Amino acid sequence: WTAKATLAGFDPGYFAPDWPGAVNGVVLFSGVRRDNGSLLADVEASNLGGTLRGRALRGRGKLNINGDNYAGDVALTLGNSRIDARGRIAAGIDIDANLSPLQMNDLLPDGRGSVRGRLKLRGARNAPDIDVDLRGDGVAFGEYRAERFAAKGRLPWRNGNGMLVVDAQGLQLGLPLSSLRAGLRGSVERLQFDADAQSEFGAVTLRGDANKQGARWQG
């Protein structure tokens, strides 16, 4: 099948009440259902404009589906937020996202604060290496919040010697923490870590390691 839709003031709020707007653009969709039941399809949205949740919208995006394999990219501006991302998920994973910045309330009706930086995931689909440089201010969603946080570094999943540091203040993660600093070294499956946390109830300092051997963890 092949389909083309021209949006002229389309209101997503008709289907999702939290997302009212008047969206313009062109959407192309083509695909085929193969004999084995898997889907081969391409979706492309271009010349996106108008408004969404009272915010100016601009951007484009495309997605390719080949059975359980996915690839695509998006460049989207909504209000004061800018998101650029591309990725591929197959036997391996390769995702690269940049937030410059993401204003939480632009995308999430109950969100507050802003997040800026980049996130990369590469490697096996269920065991990707992590490369992150993110900073957040006044972030809140639901019962969780962080007055400020920074996460920076690279941590391979299986092999290598990486370092990932997390530094945060004014946290509410089920337990209120005035500050948290954690350092992760090595790899996810050969991990060494240390952390310091402060709260109104006291302070705690931790140091340890965790190692995976087959399906078993020890540390």
mmCIF file of C-alpha atoms in Angstrom:
data_model
loop_
_atom_site.group_PDB
_atom_site.id
_atom_site.type_symbol
_atom_site.label_atom_id
_atom_site.label_comp_id
_atom_site.label_asym_id
_atom_site.label_seq_id
_atom_site.Cartn_x
_atom_site.Cartn_y
_atom_site.Cartn_z
ATOM 1 C CA TRP A 1 0.000 0.000 0.000
ATOM 2 C CA THR A 2 0.926 3.642 -0.480
ATOM 3 C CA ALA A 3 -0.735 6.606 1.211
ATOM 4 C CA LYS A 4 -0.240 10.370 1.341
ATOM 5 C CA ALA A 5 -1.850 12.719 3.842
ATOM 6 C CA THR A 6 -1.729 16.500 3.733
ATOM 7 C CA LEU A 7 -2.308 18.063 7.157
ATOM 8 C CA ALA A 8 -3.873 21.528 7.180
ATOM 9 C CA GLY A 9 -4.664 22.631 10.720
ATOM 10 C CA PHE A 10 -5.007 19.032 11.942
ATOM 11 C CA ASP A 11 -5.881 18.900 15.672
ATOM 12 C CA PRO A 12 -4.261 15.916 17.475
ATOM 13 C CA GLY A 13 -6.372 16.853 20.512
ATOM 14 C CA TYR A 14 -9.293 15.106 18.837
ATOM 15 C CA PHE A 15 -7.517 11.813 19.625
ATOM 16 C CA ALA A 16 -5.314 12.911 22.561
ATOM 17 C CA PRO A 17 -6.904 15.673 24.685
ATOM 18 C CA ASP A 18 -3.555 16.693 26.227
ATOM 19 C CA TRP A 19 -2.146 17.489 22.770
ATOM 20 C CA PRO A 20 -4.381 20.137 21.147
ATOM 21 C CA GLY A 21 -3.052 22.034 18.186
ATOM 22 C CA ALA A 22 -3.247 22.919 14.516
ATOM 23 C CA VAL A 23 -0.580 20.938 12.648
ATOM 24 C CA ASN A 24 0.414 21.388 9.000
ATOM 25 C CA GLY A 25 2.585 19.085 6.921
ATOM 26 C CA VAL A 26 2.789 16.115 4.576
ATOM 27 C CA VAL A 27 2.919 12.452 5.642
ATOM 28 C CA LEU A 28 3.896 9.670 3.209
ATOM 29 C CA PHE A 29 3.393 6.014 4.140
ATOM 30 C CA SER A 30 4.205 2.950 2.068
ATOM 31 C CA GLY A 31 4.590 -0.691 3.017
ATOM 32 C CA VAL A 32 3.951 -4.342 2.383
ATOM 33 C CA ARG A 33 3.029 -7.297 4.587
ATOM 34 C CA ARG A 34 5.308 -10.154 3.564
ATOM 35 C CA ASP A 35 4.414 -13.849 3.388
ATOM 36 C CA ASN A 36 6.094 -14.537 6.755
ATOM 37 C CA GLY A 37 3.873 -11.903 8.417
ATOM 38 C CA SER A 38 6.646 -9.318 8.912
ATOM 39 C CA LEU A 39 6.196 -5.690 7.922
ATOM 40 C CA LEU A 40 8.323 -3.688 5.490
ATOM 41 C CA ALA A 41 7.345 -0.017 5.625
ATOM 42 C CA ASP A 42 8.544 3.572 5.268
ATOM 43 C CA VAL A 43 6.983 6.590 6.976
ATOM 44 C CA GLU A 44 8.091 10.157 6.272
ATOM 45 C CA ALA A 45 6.717 13.413 7.702
ATOM 46 C CA SER A 46 7.957 16.635 6.121
ATOM 47 C CA ASN A 47 7.305 20.371 6.275
ATOM 48 C CA LEU A 48 5.760 20.075 9.724
ATOM 49 C CA GLY A 49 4.491 23.395 11.060
ATOM 50 C CA GLY A 50 1.674 25.063 12.909
ATOM 51 C CA THR A 51 1.155 24.763 16.648
ATOM 52 C CA LEU A 52 0.999 21.994 19.227
ATOM 53 C CA ARG A 53 -0.094 22.595 22.826
ATOM 54 C CA GLY A 54 0.067 26.341 22.131
ATOM 55 C CA ARG A 55 3.694 26.136 20.974
ATOM 56 C CA ALA A 56 5.164 26.746 17.537
ATOM 57 C CA LEU A 57 6.018 23.484 15.748
ATOM 58 C CA ARG A 58 8.592 22.870 13.002
ATOM 59 C CA GLY A 59 10.366 19.759 11.845
ATOM 60 C CA ARG A 60 10.556 16.538 9.909
ATOM 61 C CA GLY A 61 11.043 12.842 10.567
ATOM 62 C CA LYS A 62 11.265 9.457 8.888
ATOM 63 C CA LEU A 63 11.104 5.831 9.974
ATOM 64 C CA ASN A 64 11.970 2.591 8.178
ATOM 65 C CA ILE A 65 10.553 -0.697 9.492
ATOM 66 C CA ASN A 66 11.937 -4.023 8.297
ATOM 67 C CA GLY A 67 10.493 -6.755 10.501
ATOM 68 C CA ASP A 68 12.125 -6.307 13.922
ATOM 69 C CA ASN A 69 14.670 -3.817 12.557
ATOM 70 C CA TYR A 70 14.044 -0.075 12.795
ATOM 71 C CA ALA A 71 15.933 2.962 11.520
ATOM 72 C CA GLY A 72 15.083 6.640 11.345
ATOM 73 C CA ASP A 73 15.841 10.207 12.234
ATOM 74 C CA VAL A 74 13.950 13.234 13.513
ATOM 75 C CA ALA A 75 14.613 16.969 13.706
ATOM 76 C CA LEU A 76 11.915 18.701 15.724
ATOM 77 C CA THR A 77 11.456 22.150 17.222
ATOM 78 C CA LEU A 78 8.539 22.660 19.607
ATOM 79 C CA GLY A 79 8.288 25.870 21.586
ATOM 80 C CA ASN A 80 11.734 26.424 23.118
ATOM 81 C CA SER A 81 12.795 22.792 22.646
ATOM 82 C CA ARG A 82 14.997 21.342 19.914
ATOM 83 C CA ILE A 83 15.437 17.577 19.444
ATOM 84 C CA ASP A 84 17.734 16.008 16.841
ATOM 85 C CA ALA A 85 17.994 12.238 16.871
ATOM 86 C CA ARG A 86 18.895 9.390 14.572
ATOM 87 C CA GLY A 87 19.071 5.721 15.244
ATOM 88 C CA ARG A 88 19.036 2.118 14.187
ATOM 89 C CA ILE A 89 17.786 -0.854 16.183
ATOM 90 C CA ALA A 90 18.524 -4.300 14.728
ATOM 91 C CA ALA A 91 20.816 -7.023 16.087
ATOM 92 C CA GLY A 92 22.822 -4.034 17.253
ATOM 93 C CA ILE A 93 21.754 -0.590 18.386
ATOM 94 C CA ASP A 94 23.083 2.807 17.301
ATOM 95 C CA ILE A 95 21.226 5.824 18.706
ATOM 96 C CA ASP A 96 22.448 9.418 18.830
ATOM 97 C CA ALA A 97 20.199 12.111 20.374
ATOM 98 C CA ASN A 98 20.866 15.796 21.026
ATOM 99 C CA LEU A 99 18.672 18.017 23.209
ATOM 100 C CA SER A 100 19.374 21.720 22.756
ATOM 101 C CA PRO A 101 17.469 21.995 25.021
ATOM 102 C CA LEU A 102 14.418 19.927 25.902
ATOM 103 C CA GLN A 103 11.918 21.964 27.912
ATOM 104 C CA MET A 104 9.970 19.270 29.735
ATOM 105 C CA ASN A 105 6.621 21.068 29.595
ATOM 106 C CA ASP A 106 6.904 21.431 25.808
ATOM 107 C CA LEU A 107 6.549 17.650 25.383
ATOM 108 C CA LEU A 108 5.062 16.460 28.677
ATOM 109 C CA PRO A 109 1.977 18.259 30.043
ATOM 110 C CA ASP A 110 3.002 17.434 33.643
ATOM 111 C CA GLY A 111 6.738 18.067 33.157
ATOM 112 C CA ARG A 112 8.843 20.990 34.363
ATOM 113 C CA GLY A 113 12.420 22.142 33.929
ATOM 114 C CA SER A 114 14.914 21.646 31.122
ATOM 115 C CA VAL A 115 17.454 19.039 29.972
ATOM 116 C CA ARG A 116 20.359 19.806 27.640
ATOM 117 C CA GLY A 117 23.070 17.632 26.115
ATOM 118 C CA ARG A 118 23.536 14.385 24.200
ATOM 119 C CA LEU A 119 23.009 10.650 24.596
ATOM 120 C CA LYS A 120 24.608 7.857 22.533
ATOM 121 C CA LEU A 121 23.888 4.135 22.712
ATOM 122 C CA ARG A 122 25.969 1.722 20.602
ATOM 123 C CA GLY A 123 26.562 -2.006 20.646
ATOM 124 C CA ALA A 124 24.463 -5.114 21.087
ATOM 125 C CA ARG A 125 20.708 -4.545 21.159
ATOM 126 C CA ASN A 126 20.348 -5.751 24.773
ATOM 127 C CA ALA A 127 23.796 -4.602 25.953
ATOM 128 C CA PRO A 128 24.711 -1.189 24.488
ATOM 129 C CA ASP A 129 27.662 0.987 25.438
ATOM 130 C CA ILE A 130 26.515 4.250 27.051
ATOM 131 C CA ASP A 131 27.967 7.673 26.208
ATOM 132 C CA VAL A 132 26.192 10.573 27.903
ATOM 133 C CA ASP A 133 26.651 14.284 28.604
ATOM 134 C CA LEU A 134 23.397 15.618 30.057
ATOM 135 C CA ARG A 135 22.568 18.509 32.372
ATOM 136 C CA GLY A 136 19.209 19.307 33.900
ATOM 137 C CA ASP A 137 17.730 22.214 35.882
ATOM 138 C CA GLY A 138 14.463 22.233 37.807
ATOM 139 C CA VAL A 139 13.412 18.904 36.303
ATOM 140 C CA ALA A 140 10.191 17.380 37.647
ATOM 141 C CA PHE A 141 7.814 14.722 36.392
ATOM 142 C CA GLY A 142 5.160 13.047 38.503
ATOM 143 C CA GLU A 143 6.613 12.312 41.939
ATOM 144 C CA TYR A 144 10.229 12.665 40.793
ATOM 145 C CA ARG A 145 12.296 15.832 40.708
ATOM 146 C CA ALA A 146 15.865 17.142 40.563
ATOM 147 C CA GLU A 147 16.788 20.764 41.183
ATOM 148 C CA ARG A 148 20.019 20.173 39.232
ATOM 149 C CA PHE A 149 21.814 17.178 37.802
ATOM 150 C CA ALA A 150 24.715 16.364 35.526
ATOM 151 C CA ALA A 151 25.632 12.982 34.063
ATOM 152 C CA LYS A 152 28.796 12.757 31.984
ATOM 153 C CA GLY A 153 31.021 9.967 30.738
ATOM 154 C CA ARG A 154 31.174 6.711 28.838
ATOM 155 C CA LEU A 155 30.491 3.231 30.197
ATOM 156 C CA PRO A 156 30.930 0.181 27.957
ATOM 157 C CA TRP A 157 28.664 -2.765 28.618
ATOM 158 C CA ARG A 158 31.066 -5.707 28.575
ATOM 159 C CA ASN A 159 34.649 -4.744 27.779
ATOM 160 C CA GLY A 160 36.660 -1.609 28.371
ATOM 161 C CA ASN A 161 37.495 0.828 31.113
ATOM 162 C CA GLY A 162 34.979 3.638 31.175
ATOM 163 C CA MET A 163 33.965 6.297 33.656
ATOM 164 C CA LEU A 164 30.526 7.806 34.264
ATOM 165 C CA VAL A 165 29.925 10.488 36.899
ATOM 166 C CA VAL A 166 26.524 11.608 38.203
ATOM 167 C CA ASP A 167 26.212 14.738 40.354
ATOM 168 C CA ALA A 168 22.790 15.943 41.530
ATOM 169 C CA GLN A 169 21.148 18.220 44.096
ATOM 170 C CA GLY A 170 17.608 18.484 45.413
ATOM 171 C CA LEU A 171 16.446 15.015 44.460
ATOM 172 C CA GLN A 172 13.147 13.296 45.148
ATOM 173 C CA LEU A 173 13.439 9.642 44.124
ATOM 174 C CA GLY A 174 11.042 8.071 46.574
ATOM 175 C CA LEU A 175 13.425 9.347 49.297
ATOM 176 C CA PRO A 176 14.402 13.034 49.420
ATOM 177 C CA LEU A 177 18.143 13.619 48.930
ATOM 178 C CA SER A 178 19.778 17.006 49.240
ATOM 179 C CA SER A 179 22.733 15.777 47.152
ATOM 180 C CA LEU A 180 24.048 12.684 45.395
ATOM 181 C CA ARG A 181 27.397 12.062 43.740
ATOM 182 C CA ALA A 182 28.179 8.707 42.140
ATOM 183 C CA GLY A 183 31.124 7.458 40.112
ATOM 184 C CA LEU A 184 30.857 4.324 37.964
ATOM 185 C CA ARG A 185 34.056 2.791 36.543
ATOM 186 C CA GLY A 186 34.939 -0.135 34.302
ATOM 187 C CA SER A 187 31.975 -1.562 32.410
ATOM 188 C CA VAL A 188 28.372 -2.451 33.257
ATOM 189 C CA GLU A 189 29.262 -6.142 33.691
ATOM 190 C CA ARG A 190 32.584 -5.382 35.470
ATOM 191 C CA LEU A 191 31.536 -2.434 37.563
ATOM 192 C CA GLN A 192 33.229 -0.545 40.350
ATOM 193 C CA PHE A 193 31.317 2.269 42.003
ATOM 194 C CA ASP A 194 31.386 4.791 44.822
ATOM 195 C CA ALA A 195 28.649 7.153 45.947
ATOM 196 C CA ASP A 196 27.966 9.829 48.536
ATOM 197 C CA ALA A 197 24.413 10.867 49.426
ATOM 198 C CA GLN A 198 23.084 13.473 51.864
ATOM 199 C CA SER A 199 19.556 13.854 53.198
ATOM 200 C CA GLU A 200 17.717 15.303 56.189
ATOM 201 C CA PHE A 201 17.925 11.850 57.777
ATOM 202 C CA GLY A 202 21.712 11.591 57.519
ATOM 203 C CA ALA A 203 24.505 10.707 55.128
ATOM 204 C CA VAL A 204 25.773 7.527 53.495
ATOM 205 C CA THR A 205 28.964 6.661 51.638
ATOM 206 C CA LEU A 206 29.159 3.516 49.519
ATOM 207 C CA ARG A 207 31.917 1.735 47.635
ATOM 208 C CA GLY A 208 31.649 -1.602 45.901
ATOM 209 C CA ASP A 209 31.786 -3.695 42.756
ATOM 210 C CA ALA A 210 29.495 -5.917 40.711
ATOM 211 C CA ASN A 211 30.558 -8.576 38.219
ATOM 212 C CA LYS A 212 28.541 -10.731 35.860
ATOM 213 C CA GLN A 213 29.598 -14.301 35.114
ATOM 214 C CA GLY A 214 27.175 -15.957 32.725
ATOM 215 C CA ALA A 215 23.708 -15.398 34.154
ATOM 216 C CA ARG A 216 25.022 -14.826 37.686
ATOM 217 C CA TRP A 217 25.952 -11.559 39.368
ATOM 218 C CA GLN A 218 28.280 -11.293 42.324
ATOM 219 C CA GLY A 219 29.808 -8.383 44.177
#
